CSV table of C-alpha atoms and ligand atoms in Angstrom, one decimal:
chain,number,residue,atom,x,y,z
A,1,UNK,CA,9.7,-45.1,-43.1
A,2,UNK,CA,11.2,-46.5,-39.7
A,3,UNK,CA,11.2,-43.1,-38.4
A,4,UNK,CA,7.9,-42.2,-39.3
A,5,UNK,CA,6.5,-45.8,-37.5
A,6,UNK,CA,8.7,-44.9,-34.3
A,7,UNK,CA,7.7,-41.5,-34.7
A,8,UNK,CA,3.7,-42.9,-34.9
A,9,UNK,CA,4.6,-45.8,-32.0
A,10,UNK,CA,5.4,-43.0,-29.8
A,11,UNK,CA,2.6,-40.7,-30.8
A,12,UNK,CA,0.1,-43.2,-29.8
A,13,UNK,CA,0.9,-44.2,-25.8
A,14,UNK,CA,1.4,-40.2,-25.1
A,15,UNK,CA,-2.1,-40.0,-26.8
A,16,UNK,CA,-3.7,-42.7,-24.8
A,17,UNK,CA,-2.1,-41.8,-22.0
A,18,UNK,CA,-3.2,-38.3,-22.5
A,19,UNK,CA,-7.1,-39.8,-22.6
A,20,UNK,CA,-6.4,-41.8,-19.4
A,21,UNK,CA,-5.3,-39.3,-17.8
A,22,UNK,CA,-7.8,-36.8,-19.1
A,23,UNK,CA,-11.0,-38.2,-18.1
A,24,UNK,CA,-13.8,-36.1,-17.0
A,25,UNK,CA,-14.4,-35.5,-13.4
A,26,UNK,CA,-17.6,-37.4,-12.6
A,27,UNK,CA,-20.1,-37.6,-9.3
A,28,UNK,CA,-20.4,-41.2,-8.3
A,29,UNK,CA,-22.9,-40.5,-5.4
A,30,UNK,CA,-21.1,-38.6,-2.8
A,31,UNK,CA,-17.7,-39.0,-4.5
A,32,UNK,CA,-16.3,-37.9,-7.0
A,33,UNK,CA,-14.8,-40.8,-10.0
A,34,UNK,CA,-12.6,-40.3,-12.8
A,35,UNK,CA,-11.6,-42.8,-14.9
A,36,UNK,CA,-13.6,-45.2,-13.1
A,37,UNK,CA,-11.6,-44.7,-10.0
A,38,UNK,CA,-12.4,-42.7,-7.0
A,39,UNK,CA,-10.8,-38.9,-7.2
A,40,UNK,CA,-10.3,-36.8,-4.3
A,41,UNK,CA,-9.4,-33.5,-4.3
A,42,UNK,CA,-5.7,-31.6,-2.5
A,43,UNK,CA,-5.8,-28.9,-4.3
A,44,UNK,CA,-4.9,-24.6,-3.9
A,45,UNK,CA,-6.9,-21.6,-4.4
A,46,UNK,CA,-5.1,-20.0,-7.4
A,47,UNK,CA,-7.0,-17.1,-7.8
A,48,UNK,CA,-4.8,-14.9,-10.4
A,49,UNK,CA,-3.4,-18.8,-12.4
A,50,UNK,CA,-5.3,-17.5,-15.8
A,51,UNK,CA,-3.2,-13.7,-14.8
A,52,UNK,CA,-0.1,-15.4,-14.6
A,53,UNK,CA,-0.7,-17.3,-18.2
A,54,UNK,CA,-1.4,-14.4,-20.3
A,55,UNK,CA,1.1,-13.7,-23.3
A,56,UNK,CA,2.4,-10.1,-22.2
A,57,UNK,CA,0.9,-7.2,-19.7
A,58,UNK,CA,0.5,-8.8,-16.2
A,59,UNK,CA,1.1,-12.2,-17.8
A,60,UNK,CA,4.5,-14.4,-16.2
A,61,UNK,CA,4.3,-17.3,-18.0
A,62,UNK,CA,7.6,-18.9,-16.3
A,63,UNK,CA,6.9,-18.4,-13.2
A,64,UNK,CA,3.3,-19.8,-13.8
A,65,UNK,CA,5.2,-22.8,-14.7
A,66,UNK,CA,7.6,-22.9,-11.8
A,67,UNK,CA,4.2,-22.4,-9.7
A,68,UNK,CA,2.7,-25.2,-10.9
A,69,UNK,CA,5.5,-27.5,-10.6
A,70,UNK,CA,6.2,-26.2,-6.8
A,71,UNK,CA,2.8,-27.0,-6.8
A,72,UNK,CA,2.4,-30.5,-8.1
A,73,UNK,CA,5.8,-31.4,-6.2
A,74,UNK,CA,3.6,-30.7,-3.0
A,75,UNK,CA,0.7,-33.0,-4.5
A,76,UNK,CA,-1.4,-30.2,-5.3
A,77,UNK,CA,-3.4,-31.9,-7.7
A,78,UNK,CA,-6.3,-28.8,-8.6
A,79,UNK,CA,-6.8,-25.0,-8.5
A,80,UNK,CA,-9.8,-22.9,-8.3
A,81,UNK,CA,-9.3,-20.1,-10.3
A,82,UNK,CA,-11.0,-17.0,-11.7
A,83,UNK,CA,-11.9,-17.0,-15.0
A,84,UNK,CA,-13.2,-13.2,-15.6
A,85,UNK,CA,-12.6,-9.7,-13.8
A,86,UNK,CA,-14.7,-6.5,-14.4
A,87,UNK,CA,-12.9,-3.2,-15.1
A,88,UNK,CA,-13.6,-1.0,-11.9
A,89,UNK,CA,-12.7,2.5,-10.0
A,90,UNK,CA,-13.0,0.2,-7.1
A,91,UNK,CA,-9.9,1.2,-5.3
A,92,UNK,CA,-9.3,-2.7,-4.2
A,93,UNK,CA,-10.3,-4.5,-7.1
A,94,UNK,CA,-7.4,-6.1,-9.4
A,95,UNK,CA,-6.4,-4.5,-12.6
A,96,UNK,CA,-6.4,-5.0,-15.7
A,97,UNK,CA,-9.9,-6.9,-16.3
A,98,UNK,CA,-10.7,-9.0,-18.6
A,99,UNK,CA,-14.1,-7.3,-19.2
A,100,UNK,CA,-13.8,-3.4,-19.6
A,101,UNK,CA,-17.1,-2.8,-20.2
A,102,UNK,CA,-20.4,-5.5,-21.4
A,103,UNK,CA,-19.5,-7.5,-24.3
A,104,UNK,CA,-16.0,-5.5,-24.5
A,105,UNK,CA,-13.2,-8.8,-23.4
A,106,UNK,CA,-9.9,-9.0,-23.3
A,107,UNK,CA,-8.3,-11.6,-25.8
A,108,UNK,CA,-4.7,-11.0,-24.5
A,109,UNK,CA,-6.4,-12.1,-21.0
A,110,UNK,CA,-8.4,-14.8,-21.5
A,111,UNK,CA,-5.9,-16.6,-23.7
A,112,UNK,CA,-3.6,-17.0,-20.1
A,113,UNK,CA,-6.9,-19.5,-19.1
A,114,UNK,CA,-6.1,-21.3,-22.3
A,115,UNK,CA,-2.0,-21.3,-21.5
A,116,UNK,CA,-3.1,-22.1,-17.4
A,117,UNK,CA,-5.6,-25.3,-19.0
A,118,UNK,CA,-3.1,-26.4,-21.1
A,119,UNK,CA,-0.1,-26.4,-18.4
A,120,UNK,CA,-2.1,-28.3,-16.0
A,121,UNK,CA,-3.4,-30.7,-18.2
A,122,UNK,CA,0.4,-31.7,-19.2
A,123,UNK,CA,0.9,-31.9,-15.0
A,124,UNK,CA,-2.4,-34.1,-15.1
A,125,UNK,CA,-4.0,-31.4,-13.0
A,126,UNK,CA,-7.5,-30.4,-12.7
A,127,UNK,CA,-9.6,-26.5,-12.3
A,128,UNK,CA,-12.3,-25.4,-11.0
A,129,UNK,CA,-13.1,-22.3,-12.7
A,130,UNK,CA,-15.8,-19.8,-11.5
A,131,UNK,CA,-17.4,-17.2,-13.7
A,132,UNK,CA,-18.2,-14.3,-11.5
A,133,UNK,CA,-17.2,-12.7,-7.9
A,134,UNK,CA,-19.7,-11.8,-4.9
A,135,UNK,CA,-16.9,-9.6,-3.9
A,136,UNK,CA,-15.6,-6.4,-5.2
A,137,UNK,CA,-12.0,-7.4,-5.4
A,138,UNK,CA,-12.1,-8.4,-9.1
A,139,UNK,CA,-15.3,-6.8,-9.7
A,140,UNK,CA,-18.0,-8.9,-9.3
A,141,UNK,CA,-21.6,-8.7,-8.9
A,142,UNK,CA,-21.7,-5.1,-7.5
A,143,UNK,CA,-19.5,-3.6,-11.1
A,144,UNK,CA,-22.7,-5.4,-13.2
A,145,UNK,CA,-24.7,-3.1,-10.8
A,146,UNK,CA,-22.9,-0.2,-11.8
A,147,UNK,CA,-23.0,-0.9,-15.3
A,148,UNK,CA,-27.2,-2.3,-15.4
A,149,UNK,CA,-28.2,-0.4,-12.7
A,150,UNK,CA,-26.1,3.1,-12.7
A,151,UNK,CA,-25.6,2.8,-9.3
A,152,UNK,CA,-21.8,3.2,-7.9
A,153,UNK,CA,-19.8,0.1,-6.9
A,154,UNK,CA,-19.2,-0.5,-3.4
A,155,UNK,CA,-16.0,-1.2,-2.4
A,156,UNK,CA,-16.1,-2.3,1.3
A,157,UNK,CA,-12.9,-1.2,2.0
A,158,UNK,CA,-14.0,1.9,1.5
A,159,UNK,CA,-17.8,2.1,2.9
A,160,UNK,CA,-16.2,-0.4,5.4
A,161,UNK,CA,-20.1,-1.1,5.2
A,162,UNK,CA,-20.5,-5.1,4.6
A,163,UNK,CA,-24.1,-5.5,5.5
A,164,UNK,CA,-24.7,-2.2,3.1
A,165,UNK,CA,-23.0,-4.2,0.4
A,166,UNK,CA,-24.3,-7.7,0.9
A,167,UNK,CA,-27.7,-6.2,1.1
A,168,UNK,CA,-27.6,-4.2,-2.4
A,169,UNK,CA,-25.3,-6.7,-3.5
A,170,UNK,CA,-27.8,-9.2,-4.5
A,171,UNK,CA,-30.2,-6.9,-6.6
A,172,UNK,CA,-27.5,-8.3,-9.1
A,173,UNK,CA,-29.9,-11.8,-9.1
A,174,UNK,CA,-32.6,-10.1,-9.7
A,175,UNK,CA,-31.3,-7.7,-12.5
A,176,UNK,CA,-32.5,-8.9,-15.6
A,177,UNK,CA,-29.8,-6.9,-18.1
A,178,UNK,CA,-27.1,-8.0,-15.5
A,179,UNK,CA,-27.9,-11.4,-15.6
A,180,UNK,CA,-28.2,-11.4,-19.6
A,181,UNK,CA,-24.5,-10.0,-19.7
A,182,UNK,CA,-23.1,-12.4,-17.2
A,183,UNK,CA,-24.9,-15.2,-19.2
A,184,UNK,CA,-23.1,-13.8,-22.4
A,185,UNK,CA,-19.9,-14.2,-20.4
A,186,UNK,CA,-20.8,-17.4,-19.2
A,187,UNK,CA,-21.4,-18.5,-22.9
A,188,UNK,CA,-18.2,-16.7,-23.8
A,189,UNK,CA,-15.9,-18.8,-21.5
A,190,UNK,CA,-17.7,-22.4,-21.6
A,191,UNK,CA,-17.7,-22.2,-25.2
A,192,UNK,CA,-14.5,-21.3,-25.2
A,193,UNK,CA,-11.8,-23.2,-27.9
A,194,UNK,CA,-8.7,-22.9,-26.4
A,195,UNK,CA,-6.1,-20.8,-28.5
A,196,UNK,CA,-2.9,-23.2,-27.4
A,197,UNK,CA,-4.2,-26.5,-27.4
A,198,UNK,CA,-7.1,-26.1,-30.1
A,199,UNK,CA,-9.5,-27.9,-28.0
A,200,UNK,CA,-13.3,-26.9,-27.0
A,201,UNK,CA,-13.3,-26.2,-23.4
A,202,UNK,CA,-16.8,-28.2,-23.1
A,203,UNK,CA,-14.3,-31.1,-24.1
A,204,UNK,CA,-11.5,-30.5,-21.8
A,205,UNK,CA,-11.3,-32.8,-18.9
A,206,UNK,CA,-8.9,-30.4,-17.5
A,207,UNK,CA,-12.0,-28.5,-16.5
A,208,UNK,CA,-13.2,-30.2,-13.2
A,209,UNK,CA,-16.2,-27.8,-12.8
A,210,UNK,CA,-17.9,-24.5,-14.0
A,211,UNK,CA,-18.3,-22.2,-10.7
A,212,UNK,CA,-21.6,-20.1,-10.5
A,213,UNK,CA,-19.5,-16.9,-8.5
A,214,UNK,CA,-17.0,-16.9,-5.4
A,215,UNK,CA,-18.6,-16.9,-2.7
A,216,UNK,CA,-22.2,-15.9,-3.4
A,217,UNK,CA,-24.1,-14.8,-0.7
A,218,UNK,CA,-28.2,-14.7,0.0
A,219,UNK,CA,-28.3,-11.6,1.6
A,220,UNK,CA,-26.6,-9.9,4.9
A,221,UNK,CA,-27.4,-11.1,8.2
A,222,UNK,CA,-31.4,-9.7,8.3
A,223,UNK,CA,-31.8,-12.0,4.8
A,224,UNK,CA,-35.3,-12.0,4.1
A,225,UNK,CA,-37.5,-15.4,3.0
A,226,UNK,CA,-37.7,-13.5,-0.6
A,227,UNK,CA,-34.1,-13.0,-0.9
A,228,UNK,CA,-33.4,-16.7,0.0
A,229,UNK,CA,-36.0,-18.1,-2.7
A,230,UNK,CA,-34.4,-15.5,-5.7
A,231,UNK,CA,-30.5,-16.8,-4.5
A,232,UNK,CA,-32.0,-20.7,-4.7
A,233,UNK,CA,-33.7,-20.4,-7.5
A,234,UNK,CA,-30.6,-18.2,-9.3
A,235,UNK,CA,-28.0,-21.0,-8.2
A,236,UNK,CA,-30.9,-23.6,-10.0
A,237,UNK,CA,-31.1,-21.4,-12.9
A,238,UNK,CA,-27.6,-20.4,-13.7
A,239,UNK,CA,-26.2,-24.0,-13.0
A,240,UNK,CA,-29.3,-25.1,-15.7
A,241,UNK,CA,-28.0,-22.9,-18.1
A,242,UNK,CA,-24.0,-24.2,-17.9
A,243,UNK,CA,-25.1,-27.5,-18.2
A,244,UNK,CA,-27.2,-27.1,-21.2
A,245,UNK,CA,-23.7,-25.2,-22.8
A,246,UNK,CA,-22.0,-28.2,-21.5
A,247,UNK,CA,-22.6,-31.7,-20.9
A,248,UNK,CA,-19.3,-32.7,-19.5
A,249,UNK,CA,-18.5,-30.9,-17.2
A,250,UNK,CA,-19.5,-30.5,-13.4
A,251,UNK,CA,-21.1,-27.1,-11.7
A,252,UNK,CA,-20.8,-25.9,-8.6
A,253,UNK,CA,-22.0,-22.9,-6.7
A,254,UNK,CA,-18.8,-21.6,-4.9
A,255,UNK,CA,-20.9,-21.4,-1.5
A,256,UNK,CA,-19.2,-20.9,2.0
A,257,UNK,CA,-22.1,-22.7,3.7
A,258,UNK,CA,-23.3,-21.5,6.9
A,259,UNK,CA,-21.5,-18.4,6.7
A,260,UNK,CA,-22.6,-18.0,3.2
A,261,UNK,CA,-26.5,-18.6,3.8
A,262,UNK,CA,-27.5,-16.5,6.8
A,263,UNK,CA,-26.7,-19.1,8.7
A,264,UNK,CA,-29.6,-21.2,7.6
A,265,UNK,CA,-28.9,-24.9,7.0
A,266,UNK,CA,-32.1,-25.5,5.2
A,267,UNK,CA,-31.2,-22.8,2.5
A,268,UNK,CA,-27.8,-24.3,2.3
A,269,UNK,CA,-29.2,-27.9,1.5
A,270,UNK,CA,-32.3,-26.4,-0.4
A,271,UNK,CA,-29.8,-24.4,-2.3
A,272,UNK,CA,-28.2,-27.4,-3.4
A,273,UNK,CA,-30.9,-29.7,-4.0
A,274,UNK,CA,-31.3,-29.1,-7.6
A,275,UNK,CA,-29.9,-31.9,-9.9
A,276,UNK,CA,-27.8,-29.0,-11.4
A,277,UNK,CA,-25.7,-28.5,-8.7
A,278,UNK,CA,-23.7,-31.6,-8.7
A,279,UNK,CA,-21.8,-31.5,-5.3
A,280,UNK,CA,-21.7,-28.6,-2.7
A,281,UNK,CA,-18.8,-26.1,-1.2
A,282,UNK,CA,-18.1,-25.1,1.4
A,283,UNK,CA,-15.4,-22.7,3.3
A,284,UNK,CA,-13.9,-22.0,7.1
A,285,UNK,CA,-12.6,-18.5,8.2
A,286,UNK,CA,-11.7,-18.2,12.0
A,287,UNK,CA,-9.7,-14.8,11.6
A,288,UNK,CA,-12.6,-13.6,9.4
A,289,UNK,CA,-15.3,-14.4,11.7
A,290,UNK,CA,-13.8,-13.2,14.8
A,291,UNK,CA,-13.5,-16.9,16.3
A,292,UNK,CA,-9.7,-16.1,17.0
A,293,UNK,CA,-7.5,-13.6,17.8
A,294,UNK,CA,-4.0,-13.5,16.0
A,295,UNK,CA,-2.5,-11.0,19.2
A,296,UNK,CA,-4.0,-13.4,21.3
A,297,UNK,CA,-4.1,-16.7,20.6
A,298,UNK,CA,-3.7,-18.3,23.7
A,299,UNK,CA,-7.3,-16.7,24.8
A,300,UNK,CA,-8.9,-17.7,21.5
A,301,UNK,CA,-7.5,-20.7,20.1
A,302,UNK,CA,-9.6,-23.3,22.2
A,303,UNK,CA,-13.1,-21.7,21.0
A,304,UNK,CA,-12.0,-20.8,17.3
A,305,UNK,CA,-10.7,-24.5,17.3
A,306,UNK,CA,-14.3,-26.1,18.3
A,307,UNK,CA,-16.0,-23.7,16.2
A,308,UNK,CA,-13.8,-24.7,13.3
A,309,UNK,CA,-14.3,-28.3,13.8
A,310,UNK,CA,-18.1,-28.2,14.1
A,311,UNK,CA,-18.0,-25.9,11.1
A,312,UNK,CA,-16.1,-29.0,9.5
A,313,UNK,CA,-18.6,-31.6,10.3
A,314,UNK,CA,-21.9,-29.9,10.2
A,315,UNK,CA,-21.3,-29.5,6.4
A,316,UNK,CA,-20.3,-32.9,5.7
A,317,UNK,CA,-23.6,-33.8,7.7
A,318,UNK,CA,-25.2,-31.3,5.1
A,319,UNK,CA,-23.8,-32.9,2.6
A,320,UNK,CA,-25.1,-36.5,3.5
A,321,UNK,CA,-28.4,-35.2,4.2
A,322,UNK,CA,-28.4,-33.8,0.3
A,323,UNK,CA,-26.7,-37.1,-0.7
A,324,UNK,CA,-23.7,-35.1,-2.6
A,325,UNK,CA,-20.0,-34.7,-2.6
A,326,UNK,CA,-18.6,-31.7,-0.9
A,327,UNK,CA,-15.4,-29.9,-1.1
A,328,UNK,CA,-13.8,-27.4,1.5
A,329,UNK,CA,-12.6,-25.4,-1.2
A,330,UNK,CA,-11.3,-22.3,1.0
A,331,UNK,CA,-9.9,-22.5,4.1
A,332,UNK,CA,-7.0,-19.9,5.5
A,333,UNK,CA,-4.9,-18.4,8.8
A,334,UNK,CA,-2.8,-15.7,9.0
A,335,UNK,CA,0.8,-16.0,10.0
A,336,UNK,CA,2.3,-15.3,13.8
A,337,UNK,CA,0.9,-12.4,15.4
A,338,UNK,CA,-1.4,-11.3,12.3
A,339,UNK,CA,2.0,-10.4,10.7
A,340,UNK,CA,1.7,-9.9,7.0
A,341,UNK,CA,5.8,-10.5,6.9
A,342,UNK,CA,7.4,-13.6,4.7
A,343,UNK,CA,9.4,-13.9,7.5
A,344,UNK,CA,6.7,-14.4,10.2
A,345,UNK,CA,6.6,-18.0,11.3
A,346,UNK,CA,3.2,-19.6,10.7
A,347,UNK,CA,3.2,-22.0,14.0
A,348,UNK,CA,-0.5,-21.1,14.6
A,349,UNK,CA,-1.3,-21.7,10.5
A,350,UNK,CA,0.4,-24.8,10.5
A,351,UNK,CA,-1.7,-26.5,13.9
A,352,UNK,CA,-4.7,-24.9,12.2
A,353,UNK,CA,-4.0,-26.8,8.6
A,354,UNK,CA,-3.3,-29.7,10.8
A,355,UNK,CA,-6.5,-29.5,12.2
A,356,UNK,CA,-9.1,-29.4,9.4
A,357,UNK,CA,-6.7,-31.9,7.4
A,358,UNK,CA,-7.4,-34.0,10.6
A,359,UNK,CA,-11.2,-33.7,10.1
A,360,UNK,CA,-11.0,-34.4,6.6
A,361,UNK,CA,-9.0,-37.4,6.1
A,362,UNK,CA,-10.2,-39.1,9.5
A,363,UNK,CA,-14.3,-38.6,7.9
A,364,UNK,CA,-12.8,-39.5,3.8
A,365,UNK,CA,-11.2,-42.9,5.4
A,366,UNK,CA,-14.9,-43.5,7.4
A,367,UNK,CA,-16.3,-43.1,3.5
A,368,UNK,CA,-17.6,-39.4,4.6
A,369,UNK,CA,-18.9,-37.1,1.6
A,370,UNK,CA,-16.0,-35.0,1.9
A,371,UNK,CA,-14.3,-34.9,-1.3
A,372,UNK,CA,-10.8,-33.0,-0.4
A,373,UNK,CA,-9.6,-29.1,0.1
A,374,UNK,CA,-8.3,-26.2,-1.6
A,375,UNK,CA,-6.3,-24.2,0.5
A,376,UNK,CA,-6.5,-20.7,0.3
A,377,UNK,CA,-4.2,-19.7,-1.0
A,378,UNK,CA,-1.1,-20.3,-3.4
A,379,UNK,CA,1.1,-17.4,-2.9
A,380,UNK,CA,4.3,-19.5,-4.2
A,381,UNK,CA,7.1,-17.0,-6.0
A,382,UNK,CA,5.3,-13.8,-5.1
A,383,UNK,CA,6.4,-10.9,-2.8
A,384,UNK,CA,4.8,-8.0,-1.1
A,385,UNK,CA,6.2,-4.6,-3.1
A,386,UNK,CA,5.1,-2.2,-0.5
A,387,UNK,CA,5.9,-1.6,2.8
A,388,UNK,CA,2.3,-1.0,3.7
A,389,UNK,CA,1.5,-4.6,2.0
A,390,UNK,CA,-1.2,-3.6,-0.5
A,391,UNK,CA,-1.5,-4.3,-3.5
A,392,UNK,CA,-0.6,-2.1,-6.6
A,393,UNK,CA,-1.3,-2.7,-10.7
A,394,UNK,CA,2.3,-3.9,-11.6
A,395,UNK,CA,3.1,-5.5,-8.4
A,396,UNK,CA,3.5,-9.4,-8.1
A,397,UNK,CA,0.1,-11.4,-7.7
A,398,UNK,CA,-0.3,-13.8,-4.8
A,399,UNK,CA,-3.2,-15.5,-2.9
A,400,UNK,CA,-4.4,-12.8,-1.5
A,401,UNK,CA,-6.5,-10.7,-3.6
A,402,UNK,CA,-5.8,-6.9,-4.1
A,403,UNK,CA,-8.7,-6.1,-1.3
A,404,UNK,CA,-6.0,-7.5,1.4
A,405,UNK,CA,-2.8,-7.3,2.5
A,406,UNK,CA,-0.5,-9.2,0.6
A,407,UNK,CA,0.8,-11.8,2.5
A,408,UNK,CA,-2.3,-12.2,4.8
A,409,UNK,CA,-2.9,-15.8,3.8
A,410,UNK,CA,-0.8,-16.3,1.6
A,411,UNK,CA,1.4,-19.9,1.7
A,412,UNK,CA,4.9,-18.7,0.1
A,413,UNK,CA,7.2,-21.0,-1.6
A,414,UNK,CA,9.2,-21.0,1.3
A,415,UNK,CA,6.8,-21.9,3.9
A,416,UNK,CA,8.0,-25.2,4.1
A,417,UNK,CA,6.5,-26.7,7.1
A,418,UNK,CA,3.1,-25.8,5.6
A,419,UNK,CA,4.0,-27.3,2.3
A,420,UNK,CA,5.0,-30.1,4.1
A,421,UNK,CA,1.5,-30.5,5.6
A,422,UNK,CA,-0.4,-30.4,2.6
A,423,UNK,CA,1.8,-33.0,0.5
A,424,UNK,CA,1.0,-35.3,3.6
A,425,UNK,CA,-2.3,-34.6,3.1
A,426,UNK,CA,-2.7,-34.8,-0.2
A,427,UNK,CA,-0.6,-38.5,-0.1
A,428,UNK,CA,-3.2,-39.4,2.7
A,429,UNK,CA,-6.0,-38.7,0.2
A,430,UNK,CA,-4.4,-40.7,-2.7
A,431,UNK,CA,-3.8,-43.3,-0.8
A,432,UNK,CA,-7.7,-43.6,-0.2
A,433,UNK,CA,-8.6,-43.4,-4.1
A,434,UNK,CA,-7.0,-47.1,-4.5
A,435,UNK,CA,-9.5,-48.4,-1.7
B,1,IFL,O1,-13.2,-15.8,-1.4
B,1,IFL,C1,-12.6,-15.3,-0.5
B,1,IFL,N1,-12.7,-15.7,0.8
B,1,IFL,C2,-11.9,-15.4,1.9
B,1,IFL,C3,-10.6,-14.8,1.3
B,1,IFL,C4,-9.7,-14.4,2.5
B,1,IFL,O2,-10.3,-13.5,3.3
B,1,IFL,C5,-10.9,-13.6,0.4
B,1,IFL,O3,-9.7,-13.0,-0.1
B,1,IFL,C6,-11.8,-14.1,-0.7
B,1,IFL,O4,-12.7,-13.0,-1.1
């Protein structure tokens, strides 16, 4: 019938528009290609997106959508996200999980990554989705100790002992049940089908790249030659694995660089060597690292700035060196005066973002390896609860993590003049796909 041939007329552009759109994210050398053309990446750190898209409990599925298209308005055009969370009595991890205990997952959770895949497909957005957490604050490595090895997770905001955890952190590498459990979870999510749209995950060019962990670190400062050659040969191992589940897709470690490798550039390259690592990562932290001072940021600003900008370069230098794409995919500053308030301007944010958006587009225009940003982080719609700032089960998620103050980094829907930043950015960045 006529309606039928409209209604199959229409069918087919949405479908091959749908394929154009959905290519797979690819490595062309040190670029990233999709669909044949050259793909750079403006994107936000989303950590709690898949939170947001479960179907009841913590789930808040419209204002997931409203997030995303605040988001895509700005030209936000990727997340990283977590995929998985491992129930914890850490007081500063985020609850619920959606593992409670090995092989025990949450359905009701893990179908809000399905919902969060399918929403950004239909905004022609992409994720990068990582699979585990060097930190406690969903977790991470340190719970798969409790659980393997019967030893307590850490939570440094209690110990207030970070070289204590980094240092017993990474017996998690080396941990032979741990690592057969996070495997199963790997298999688990990579395998996935997707409950809304049907479709494999392994087949979803929505997925721009499997992540290894957030942030997985080596060792602490006193990182010994042994403890570098188990974290290399893990990242080779692991991103082996992902890509024998799944020939699509790329992997990534989830690295910080420098900061993230005991300060050793040769373990950051070496680390990233292997042909299953398919472009590096990197992030920048000022506040965290001590290079500035929010009280006093007329005494600090000049050194945290050329710290900041060397930190910028040196990894893009790495990443020419390795001959690979890489992405700042975390980068943050608190607002005015190291005030946590929605109210606090965010003048010393905003000449920050200005700064390594600088960097970035002036070295992607010179044909640099520097394949784009994620911000961190997306705090959109979300609102402190307490007066004190932290975090409690039932309060609003935002881009900062339950092990932080909420509203430490976080760029509100209403920080305009950031916003503003980022869309210029991001336009900047389109504009050099079409070269
Ligand atoms: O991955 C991370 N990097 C830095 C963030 C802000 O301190 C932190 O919340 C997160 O653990």
């Amino acid at each position: 019938t006529l309606a039928a041939s409209l209604m199959m007329m229409h069918a087919l552009p949405m479908e091959a528009a749908a394929n154009d759109k959905g290519a797979f994210v690819k490595v062309d050398k040190t670029h990233f290609a999709r669909a044949g053309q050259r793909y750079y990446i403006a994107g936000a750190n989303f950590w709690y997106g898949a939170y947001l898209g479960a179907p009841s409990k913590v789930g808040d599925r419209a204002r997931l959508l409203k997030e995303l298209d605040t988001m895509k308005a700005a030209g936000i055009n990727n997340v990283r996200v977590l995929a998985v969370s491992e129930k914890t009595d850490m007081p500063s991890a985020v609850r619920p999980a959606t593992t409670a205990a090995p092989g025990q997952y949450d359905e009701e959770l893990l179908a809000g990554l399905d919902y969060l895949l399918a929403e950004l497909a239909k905004r022609d957005m992409t994720a990068v989705i990582y699979l585990n957490n060097f930190w406690q604050w969903s977790g991470g490595m340190t719970q798969y100790l409790n659980w393997f090895e019967g030893t307590k997770a850490l939570d440094p905001n209690v110990t207030k002992d970070y070289e204590d955890y980094m240092a017993k952190t990474v017996r998690f590498y080396r941990n032979d049940k741990a690592q057969a459990e996070y495997r199963n979870v790997i298999r688990k999510i990579v395998q996935r089908v997707n409950t809304v749209t049907g479709k494999r995950y392994a087949d979803d060019p929505t997925v721009m790249s499997w992540q290894l962990a957030n942030e997985p670190r080596p060792g602490n400062a006193r990182t010994t030659a042994e403890e570098k050659a188990v974290y290399v040969k893990w990242i080779a191992d692991t991103a082996a694995f992902i890509h024998g589940l799944d020939a699509n897709h790329l992997v990534s470690s989830g690295s910080e660089g420098l900061a993230g490798s005991a300060q050793d550039g040769e373990l950051f390259m070496q680390a990233h060597r292997t042909r299953h690592i398919d472009y590096l990562t990197y992030h920048l932290w000022p506040k965290n690292w001590g290079w500035i001072d929010s009280r006093n940021v007329a005494a600090t600003w000049d050194g945290a700035l050329e710290k900041s900008r060397h930190y910028l370069n040196v990894h893009i230098d790495y990443a020419k060196r390795v001959g690979k794409p890489i992405v700042l995919e975390e980068f943050g500053m608190d607002r005015d005066n190291a005030s946590f308030d929605i109210k606090a301007g965010t003048t010393v944010r905003d000449r920050f973002y200005g700064e390594v958006f600088n960097v970035i587009t002036t070295r992607a225009a010179k044909g640099d390896p520097i394949a784009g940003f994620n911000f961190w982080a997306w705090g959109g719609a979300g609102r402190a609860a307490n007066r004190d700032y932290w975090w409690k089960e039932g309060n609003d998620l935002m881009g900062d993590p339950p092990q932080e103050e909420q509203g430490l980094y976080s760029v509100f829907d209403t920080d305009a003049s950031t916003i503003a930043l980022i869309k210029e950015t991001a336009a900047k960045l389109k504009a050099l796909e079409r070269k």
